[in-house]
Short mmCIF file of C-alpha atoms and ligand atoms in Angstrom, two decimals:
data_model
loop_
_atom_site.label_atom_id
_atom_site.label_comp_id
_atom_site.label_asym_id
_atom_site.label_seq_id
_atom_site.Cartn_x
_atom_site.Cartn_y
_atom_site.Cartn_z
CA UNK A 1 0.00 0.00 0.00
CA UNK A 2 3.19 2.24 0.27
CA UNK A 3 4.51 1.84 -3.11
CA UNK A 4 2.90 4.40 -5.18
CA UNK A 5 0.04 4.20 -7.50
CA UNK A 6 0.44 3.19 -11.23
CA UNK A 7 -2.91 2.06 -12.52
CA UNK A 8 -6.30 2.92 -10.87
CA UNK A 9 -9.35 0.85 -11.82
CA UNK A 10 -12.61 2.12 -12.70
CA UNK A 11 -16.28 0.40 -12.64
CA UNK A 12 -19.79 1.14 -12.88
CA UNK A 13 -22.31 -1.20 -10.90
CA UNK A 14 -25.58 -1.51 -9.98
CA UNK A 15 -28.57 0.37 -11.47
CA UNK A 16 -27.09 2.34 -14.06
CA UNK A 17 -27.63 6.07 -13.75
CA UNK A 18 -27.33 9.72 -16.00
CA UNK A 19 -23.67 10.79 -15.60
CA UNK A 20 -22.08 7.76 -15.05
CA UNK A 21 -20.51 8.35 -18.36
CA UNK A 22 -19.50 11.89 -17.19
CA UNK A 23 -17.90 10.04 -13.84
CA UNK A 24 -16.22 7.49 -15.62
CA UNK A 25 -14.48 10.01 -18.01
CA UNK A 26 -13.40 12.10 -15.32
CA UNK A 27 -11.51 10.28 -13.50
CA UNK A 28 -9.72 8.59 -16.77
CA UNK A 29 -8.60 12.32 -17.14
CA UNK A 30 -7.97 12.83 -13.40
CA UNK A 31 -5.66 9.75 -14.17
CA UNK A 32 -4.34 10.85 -17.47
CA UNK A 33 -3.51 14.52 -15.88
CA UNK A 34 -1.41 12.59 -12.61
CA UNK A 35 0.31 10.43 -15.75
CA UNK A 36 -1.87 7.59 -13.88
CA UNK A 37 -2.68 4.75 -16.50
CA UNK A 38 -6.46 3.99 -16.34
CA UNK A 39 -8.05 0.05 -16.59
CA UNK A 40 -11.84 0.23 -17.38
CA UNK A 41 -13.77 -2.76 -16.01
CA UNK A 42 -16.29 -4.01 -18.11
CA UNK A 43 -19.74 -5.34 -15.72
CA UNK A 44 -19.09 -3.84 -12.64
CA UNK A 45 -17.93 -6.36 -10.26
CA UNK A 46 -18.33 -9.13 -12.82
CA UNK A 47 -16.01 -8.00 -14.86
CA UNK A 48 -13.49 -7.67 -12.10
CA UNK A 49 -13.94 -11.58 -11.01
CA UNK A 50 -13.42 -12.64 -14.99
CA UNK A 51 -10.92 -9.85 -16.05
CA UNK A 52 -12.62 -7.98 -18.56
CA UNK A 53 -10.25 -4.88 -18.61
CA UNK A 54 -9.39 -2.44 -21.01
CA UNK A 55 -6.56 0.22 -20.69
CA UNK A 56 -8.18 3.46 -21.16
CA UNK A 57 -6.23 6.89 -22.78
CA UNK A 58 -8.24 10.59 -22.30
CA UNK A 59 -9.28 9.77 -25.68
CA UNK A 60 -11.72 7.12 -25.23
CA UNK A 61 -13.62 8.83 -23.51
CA UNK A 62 -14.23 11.76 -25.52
CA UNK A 63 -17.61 12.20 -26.37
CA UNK A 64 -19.64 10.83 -23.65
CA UNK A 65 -20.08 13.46 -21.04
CA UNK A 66 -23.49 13.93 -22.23
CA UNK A 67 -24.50 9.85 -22.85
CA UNK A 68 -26.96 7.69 -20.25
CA UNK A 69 -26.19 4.77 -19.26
CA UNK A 70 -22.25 3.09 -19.00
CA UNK A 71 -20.08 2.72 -21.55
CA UNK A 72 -18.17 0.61 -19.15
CA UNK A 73 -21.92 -1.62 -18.81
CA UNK A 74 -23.04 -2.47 -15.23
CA UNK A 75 -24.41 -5.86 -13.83
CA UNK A 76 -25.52 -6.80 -10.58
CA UNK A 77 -22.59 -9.92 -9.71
CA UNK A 78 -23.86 -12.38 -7.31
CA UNK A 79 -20.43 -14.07 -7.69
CA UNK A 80 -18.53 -11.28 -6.23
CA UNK A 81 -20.98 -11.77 -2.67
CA UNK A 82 -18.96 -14.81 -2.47
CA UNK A 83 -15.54 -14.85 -0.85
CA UNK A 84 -14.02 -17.21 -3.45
CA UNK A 85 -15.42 -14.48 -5.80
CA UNK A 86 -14.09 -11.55 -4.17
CA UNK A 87 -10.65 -13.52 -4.24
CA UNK A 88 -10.71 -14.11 -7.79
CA UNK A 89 -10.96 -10.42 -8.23
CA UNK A 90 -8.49 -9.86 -6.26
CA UNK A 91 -5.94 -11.96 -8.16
CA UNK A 92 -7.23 -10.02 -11.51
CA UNK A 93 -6.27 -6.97 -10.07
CA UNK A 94 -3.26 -7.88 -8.64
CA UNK A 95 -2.04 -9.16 -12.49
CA UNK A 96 -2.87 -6.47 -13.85
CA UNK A 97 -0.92 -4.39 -11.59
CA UNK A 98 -3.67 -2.05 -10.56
CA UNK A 99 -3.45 -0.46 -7.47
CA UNK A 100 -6.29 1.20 -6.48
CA UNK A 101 -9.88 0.86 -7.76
CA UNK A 102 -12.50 3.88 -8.00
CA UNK A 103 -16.04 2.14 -8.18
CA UNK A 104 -19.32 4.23 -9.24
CA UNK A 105 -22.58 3.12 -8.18
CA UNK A 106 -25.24 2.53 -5.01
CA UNK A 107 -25.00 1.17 -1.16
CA UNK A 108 -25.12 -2.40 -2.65
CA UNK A 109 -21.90 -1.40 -4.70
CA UNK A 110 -20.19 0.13 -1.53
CA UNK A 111 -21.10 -2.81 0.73
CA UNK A 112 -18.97 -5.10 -1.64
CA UNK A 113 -16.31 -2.51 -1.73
CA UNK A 114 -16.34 -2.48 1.63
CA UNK A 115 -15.69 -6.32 2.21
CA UNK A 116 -13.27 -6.44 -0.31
CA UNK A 117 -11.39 -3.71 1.51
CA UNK A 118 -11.19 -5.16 4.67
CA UNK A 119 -10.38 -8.96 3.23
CA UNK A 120 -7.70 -7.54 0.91
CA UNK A 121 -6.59 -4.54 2.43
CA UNK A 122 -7.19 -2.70 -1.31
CA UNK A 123 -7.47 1.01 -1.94
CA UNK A 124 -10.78 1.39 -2.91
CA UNK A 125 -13.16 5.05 -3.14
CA UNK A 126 -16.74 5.08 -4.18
CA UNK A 127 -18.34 7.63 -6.09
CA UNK A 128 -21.78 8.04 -5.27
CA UNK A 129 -24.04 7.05 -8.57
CA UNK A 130 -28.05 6.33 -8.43
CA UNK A 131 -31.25 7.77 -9.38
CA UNK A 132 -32.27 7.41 -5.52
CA UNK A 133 -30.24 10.12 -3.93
CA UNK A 134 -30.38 7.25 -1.15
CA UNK A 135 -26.92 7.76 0.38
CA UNK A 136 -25.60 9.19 3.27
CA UNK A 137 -22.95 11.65 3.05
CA UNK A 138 -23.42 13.89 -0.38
CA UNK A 139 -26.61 15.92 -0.72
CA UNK A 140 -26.83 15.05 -4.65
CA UNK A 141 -26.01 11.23 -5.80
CA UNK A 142 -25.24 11.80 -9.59
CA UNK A 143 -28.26 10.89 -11.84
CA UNK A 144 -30.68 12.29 -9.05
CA UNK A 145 -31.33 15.84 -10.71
CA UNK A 146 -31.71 14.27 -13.98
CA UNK A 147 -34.01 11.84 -13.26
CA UNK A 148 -36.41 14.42 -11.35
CA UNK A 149 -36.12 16.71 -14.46
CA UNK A 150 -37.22 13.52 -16.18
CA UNK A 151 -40.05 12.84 -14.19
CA UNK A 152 -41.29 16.07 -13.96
CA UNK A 153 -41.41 16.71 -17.74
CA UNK A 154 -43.52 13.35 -18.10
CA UNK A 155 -45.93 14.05 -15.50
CA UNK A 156 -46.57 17.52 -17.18
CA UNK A 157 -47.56 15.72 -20.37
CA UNK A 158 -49.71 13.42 -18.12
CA UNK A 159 -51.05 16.42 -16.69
CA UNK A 160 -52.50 17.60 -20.06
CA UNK A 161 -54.24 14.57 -20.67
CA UNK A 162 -55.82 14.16 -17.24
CA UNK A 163 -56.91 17.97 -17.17
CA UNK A 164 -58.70 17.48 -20.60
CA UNK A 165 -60.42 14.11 -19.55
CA UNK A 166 -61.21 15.32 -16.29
CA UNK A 167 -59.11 12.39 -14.91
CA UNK A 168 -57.40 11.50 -11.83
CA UNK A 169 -54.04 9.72 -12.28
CA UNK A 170 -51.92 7.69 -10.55
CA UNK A 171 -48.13 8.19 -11.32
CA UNK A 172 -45.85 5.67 -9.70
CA UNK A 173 -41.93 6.48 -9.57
CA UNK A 174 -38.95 5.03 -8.50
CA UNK A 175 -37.62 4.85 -4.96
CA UNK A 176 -38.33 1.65 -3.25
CA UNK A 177 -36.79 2.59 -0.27
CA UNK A 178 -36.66 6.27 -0.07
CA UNK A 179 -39.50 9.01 -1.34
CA UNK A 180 -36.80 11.48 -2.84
CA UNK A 181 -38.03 11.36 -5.90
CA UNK A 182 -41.68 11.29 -5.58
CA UNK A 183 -41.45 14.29 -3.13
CA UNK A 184 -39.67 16.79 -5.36
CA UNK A 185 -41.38 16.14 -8.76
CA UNK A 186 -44.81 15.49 -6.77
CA UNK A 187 -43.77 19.32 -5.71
CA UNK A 188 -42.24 20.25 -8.94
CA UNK A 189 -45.24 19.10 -11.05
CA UNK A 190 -47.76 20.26 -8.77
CA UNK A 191 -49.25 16.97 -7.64
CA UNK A 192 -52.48 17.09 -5.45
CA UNK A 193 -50.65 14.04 -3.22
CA UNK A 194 -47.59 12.82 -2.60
CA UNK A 195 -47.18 8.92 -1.28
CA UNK A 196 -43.93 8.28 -0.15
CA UNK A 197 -42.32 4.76 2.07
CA UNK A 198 -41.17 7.08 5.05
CA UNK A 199 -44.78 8.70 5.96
CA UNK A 200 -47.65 6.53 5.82
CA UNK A 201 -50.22 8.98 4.78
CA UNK A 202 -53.48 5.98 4.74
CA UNK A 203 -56.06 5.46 2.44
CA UNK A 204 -58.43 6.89 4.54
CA UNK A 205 -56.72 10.13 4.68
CA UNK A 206 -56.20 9.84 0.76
CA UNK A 207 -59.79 9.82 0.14
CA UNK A 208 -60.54 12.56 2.77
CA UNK A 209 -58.33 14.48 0.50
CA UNK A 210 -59.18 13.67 -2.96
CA UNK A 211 -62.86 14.49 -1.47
CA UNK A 212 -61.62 17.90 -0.43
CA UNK A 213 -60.04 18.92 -3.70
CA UNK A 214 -63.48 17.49 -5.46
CA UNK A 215 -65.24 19.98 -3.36
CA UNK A 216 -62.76 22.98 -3.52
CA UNK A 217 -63.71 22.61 -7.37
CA UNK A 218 -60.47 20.31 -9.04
CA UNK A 219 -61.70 17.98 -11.90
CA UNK A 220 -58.55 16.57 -12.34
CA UNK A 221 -55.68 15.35 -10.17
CA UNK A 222 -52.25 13.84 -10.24
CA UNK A 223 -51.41 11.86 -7.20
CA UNK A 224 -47.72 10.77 -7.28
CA UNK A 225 -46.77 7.19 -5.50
CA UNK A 226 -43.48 6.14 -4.59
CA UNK A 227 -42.85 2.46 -5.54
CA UNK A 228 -41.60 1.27 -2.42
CA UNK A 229 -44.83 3.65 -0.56
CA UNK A 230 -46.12 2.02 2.59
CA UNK A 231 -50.01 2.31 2.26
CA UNK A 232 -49.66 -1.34 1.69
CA UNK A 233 -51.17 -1.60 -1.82
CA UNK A 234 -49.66 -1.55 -5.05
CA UNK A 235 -50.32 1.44 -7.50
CA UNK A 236 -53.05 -0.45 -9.16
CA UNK A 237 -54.60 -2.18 -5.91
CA UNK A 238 -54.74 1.57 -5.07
CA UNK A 239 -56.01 3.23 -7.67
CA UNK A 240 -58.69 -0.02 -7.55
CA UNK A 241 -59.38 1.02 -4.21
CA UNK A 242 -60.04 4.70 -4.93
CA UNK A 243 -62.03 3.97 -7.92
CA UNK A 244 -64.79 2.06 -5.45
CA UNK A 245 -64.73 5.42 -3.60
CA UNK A 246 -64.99 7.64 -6.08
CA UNK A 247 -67.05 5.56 -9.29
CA UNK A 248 -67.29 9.60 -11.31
CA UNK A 249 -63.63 9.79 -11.66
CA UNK A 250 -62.10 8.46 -14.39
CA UNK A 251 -59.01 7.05 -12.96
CA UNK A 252 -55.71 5.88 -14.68
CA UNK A 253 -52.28 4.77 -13.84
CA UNK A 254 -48.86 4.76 -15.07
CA UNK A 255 -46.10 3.32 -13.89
CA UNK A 256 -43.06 5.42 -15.04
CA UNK A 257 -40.35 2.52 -15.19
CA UNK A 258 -37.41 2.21 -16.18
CA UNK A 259 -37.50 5.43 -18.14
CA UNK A 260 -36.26 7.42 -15.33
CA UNK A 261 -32.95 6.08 -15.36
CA UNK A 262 -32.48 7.20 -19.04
CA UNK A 263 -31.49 10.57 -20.77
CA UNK A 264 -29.05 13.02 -21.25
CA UNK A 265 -27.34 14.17 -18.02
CA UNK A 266 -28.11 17.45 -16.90
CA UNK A 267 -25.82 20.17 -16.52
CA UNK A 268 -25.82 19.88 -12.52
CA UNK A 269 -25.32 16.06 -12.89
CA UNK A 270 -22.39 16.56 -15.59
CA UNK A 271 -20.80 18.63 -13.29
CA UNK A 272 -20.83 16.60 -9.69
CA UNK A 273 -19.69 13.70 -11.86
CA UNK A 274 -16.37 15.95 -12.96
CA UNK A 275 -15.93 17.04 -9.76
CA UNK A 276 -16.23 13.60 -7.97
CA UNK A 277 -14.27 11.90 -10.44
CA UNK A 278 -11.24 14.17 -9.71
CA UNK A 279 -11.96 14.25 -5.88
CA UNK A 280 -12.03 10.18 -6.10
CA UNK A 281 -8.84 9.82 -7.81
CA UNK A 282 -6.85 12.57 -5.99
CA UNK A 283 -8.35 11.00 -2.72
CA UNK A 284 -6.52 7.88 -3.88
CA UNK A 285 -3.43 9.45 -4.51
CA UNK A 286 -3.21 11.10 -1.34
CA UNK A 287 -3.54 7.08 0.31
CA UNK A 288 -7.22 7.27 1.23
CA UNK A 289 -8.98 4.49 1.31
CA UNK A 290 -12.41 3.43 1.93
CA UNK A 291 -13.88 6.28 1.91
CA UNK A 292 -17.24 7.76 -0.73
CA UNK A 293 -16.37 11.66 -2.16
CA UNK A 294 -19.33 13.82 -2.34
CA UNK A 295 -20.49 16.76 -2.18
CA UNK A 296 -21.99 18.49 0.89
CA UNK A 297 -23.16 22.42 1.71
CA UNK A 298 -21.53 23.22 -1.92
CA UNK A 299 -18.14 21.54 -1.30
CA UNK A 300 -16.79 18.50 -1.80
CA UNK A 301 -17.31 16.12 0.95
CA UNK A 302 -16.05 13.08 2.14
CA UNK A 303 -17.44 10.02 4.14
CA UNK A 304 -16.57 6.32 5.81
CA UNK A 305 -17.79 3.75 3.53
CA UNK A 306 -19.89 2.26 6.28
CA UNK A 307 -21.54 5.26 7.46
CA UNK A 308 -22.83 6.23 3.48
CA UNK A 309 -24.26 3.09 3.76
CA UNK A 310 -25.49 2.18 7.08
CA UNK A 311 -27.00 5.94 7.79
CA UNK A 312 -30.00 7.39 5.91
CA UNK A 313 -30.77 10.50 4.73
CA UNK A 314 -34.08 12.13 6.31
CA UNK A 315 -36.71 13.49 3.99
CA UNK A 316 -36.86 16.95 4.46
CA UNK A 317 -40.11 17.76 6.54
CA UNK A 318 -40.18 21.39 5.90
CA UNK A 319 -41.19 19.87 1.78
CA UNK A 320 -43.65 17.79 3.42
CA UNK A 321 -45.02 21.02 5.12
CA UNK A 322 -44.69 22.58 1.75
CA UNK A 323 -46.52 19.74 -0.29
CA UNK A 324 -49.22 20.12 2.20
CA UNK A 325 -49.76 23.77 1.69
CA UNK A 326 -49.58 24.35 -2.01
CA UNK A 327 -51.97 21.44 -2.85
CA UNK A 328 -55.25 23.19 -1.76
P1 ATP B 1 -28.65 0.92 -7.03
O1 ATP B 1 -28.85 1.76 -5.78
O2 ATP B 1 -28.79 1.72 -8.26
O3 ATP B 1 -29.48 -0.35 -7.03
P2 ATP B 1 -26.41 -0.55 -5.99
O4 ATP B 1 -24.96 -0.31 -6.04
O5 ATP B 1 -27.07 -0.49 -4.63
O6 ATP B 1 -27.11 0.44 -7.01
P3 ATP B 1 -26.74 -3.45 -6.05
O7 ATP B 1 -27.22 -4.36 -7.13
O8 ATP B 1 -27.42 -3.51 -4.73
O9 ATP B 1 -26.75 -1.97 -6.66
O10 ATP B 1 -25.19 -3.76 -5.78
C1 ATP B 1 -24.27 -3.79 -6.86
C2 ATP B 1 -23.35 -4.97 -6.73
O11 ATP B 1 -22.57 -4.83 -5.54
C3 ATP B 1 -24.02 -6.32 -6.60
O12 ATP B 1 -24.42 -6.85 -7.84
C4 ATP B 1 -22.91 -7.15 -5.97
O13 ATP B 1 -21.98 -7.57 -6.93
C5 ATP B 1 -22.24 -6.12 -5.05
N1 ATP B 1 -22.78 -6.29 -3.68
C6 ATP B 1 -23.94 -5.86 -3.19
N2 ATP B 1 -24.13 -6.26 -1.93
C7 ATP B 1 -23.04 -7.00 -1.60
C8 ATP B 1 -22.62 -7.72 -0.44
N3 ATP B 1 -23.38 -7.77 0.66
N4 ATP B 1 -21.42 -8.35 -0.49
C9 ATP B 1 -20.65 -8.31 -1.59
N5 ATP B 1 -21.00 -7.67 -2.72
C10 ATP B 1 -22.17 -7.02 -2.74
#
């Protein structure tokens, strides 16, 4: 671990995200700038346990700062959960020379990292990469921002539709865990409620207030659902159940999917991925190791590996308040 660094490894893994591309191309610069040489890995963890690597030059990356998805592909490796796995990777990496790995994706990502830190004693920094803005420790995840902008301009178009037909619609979006997403485009497209996994709000209290926006005049109405929302039924059990309460509306649902991961990056995504990319790979070269760069109160942040993933990030209750409020 004293000898210095030559190579540093990147990967994407997990659910891919908008501006991995822009990570992964940072830090092959960040590398090429330190005269560091860059190994892509090919599948995320996968890739590491069979050896698909590619030396990468500034070059190869040229032209993706503005792509979705990975060039460098993602996969979700159940091999690498097993120590014999792990080990394999190891060896890979050790052949190759590489000797320090940057990897780019979610808590499931940084949980292997972590183990293979502590079994191998191997540099290792996470970026933090996932629609779900999920982790501790950076008050953006790269993708986040785009995939709100996504949803937002969707439900908008859903909006005209359910405001013509006098319709009531049930938009479910992703977030199985946490109600990130759901809360800021609920707010950003003006949706009449918001059912996220961390407040239970009840179906009786939904149909108090789908009565009360009835009777303050509303013919139409957007309610946005987090997948992973606690009410206990699924979007369509729910919009089933509303539809026995409320047999004049004309109620719909869509499920928004896998959509939300795709797209251009935006700006603000393009940019934490630059900025973590170079704060990943300097963090290496100044021997830190497991560790996740982010980026906190406008400044780049960093955090312990376990604590990004063991600690959660509250929802913000003065948005709740605010939810509440403007939907009268
Ligand atoms: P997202 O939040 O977008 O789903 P993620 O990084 O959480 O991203 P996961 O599929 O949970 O995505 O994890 C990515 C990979 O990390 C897994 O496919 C697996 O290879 C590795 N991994 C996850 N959990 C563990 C674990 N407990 N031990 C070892 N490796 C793990």
């Amino acid at each position: 671990m004293n000898e210095p660094i030559k190579k540093i490894a990147v990967l994407t893994s997990g659910g891919d995200a908008p501006g991995m591309n822009a990570a992964i191309r940072a830090v092959v610069r960040a590398c090429t700038y330190y005269r560091i040489e860059c190994i892509g890995v090919y599948r995320g963890y996968q890739g590491l346990i069979e050896g698909d690597f590619e030396s990468l030059s500034a070059r190869h990356v040229s032209n993706i700062i503005n792509k979705g998805g990975t060039i460098l592909k993602t996969a979700r490796s159940l091999e690498f959960k097993t120590k014999e796995g792990r080990e394999k990777a190891y060896k890979n990496l050790k052949k190759a020379g590489v000797g320090a790995i940057v990897v780019i994706g979610g808590d499931g990502t940084f949980t292997g990292g972590l183990k293979f830190i502590k079994e191998f004693n191997f540099p290792l920094v996470g970026i933090p990469c996932t629609i779900d803005n999920d982790i501790y420790g950076t008050d953006n995840t790269i993708g986040y921002d785009t995939a709100l902008n996504t949803v937002v301009e969707v439900i908008d178009k859903i909006r005209d539709t359910a405001s013509s037909h006098n319709r009531l619609f049930f938009i479910e979006v992703m977030g199985r865990d946490a109600g990130f997403i759901a809360l800021n485009t609920g707010i950003g497209a003006g949706a009449e409620e918001i059912l996220i996994p961390e407040k239970n709000l009840g179906l009786d209290r939904l149909v108090e207030s789908l009565n009360k926006s009835r009777e303050r005049g509303k013919t139409s109405s957007i309610v946005v659902v987090s997948e992973g929302d606690k009410i206990g039924k699924n979007v369509f059990e729910l919009a089933d159940y509303i539809n026995e309460n409320f047999p004049d509306y004309d109620i719909r649902v869509s499920v928004l999917g896998h959509m939300q991961r795709g797209g251009s990056p935006s700006c603000f995504d393009r940019v934490l991925a630059s900025r973590l990319g170079v704060a990943a790979v300097e963090e290496l070269l100044d021997k830190s190791t497991g560790i996740m760069v982010g980026f906190t109160n406008k400044k780049i942040s960093k955090v312990h590996l376990d604590k990004a993933i063991k600690m959660n990030n509250d929802i913000n209750k003065e948005l709740l308040k605010v939810a509440e409020i403007i939907s009268v």
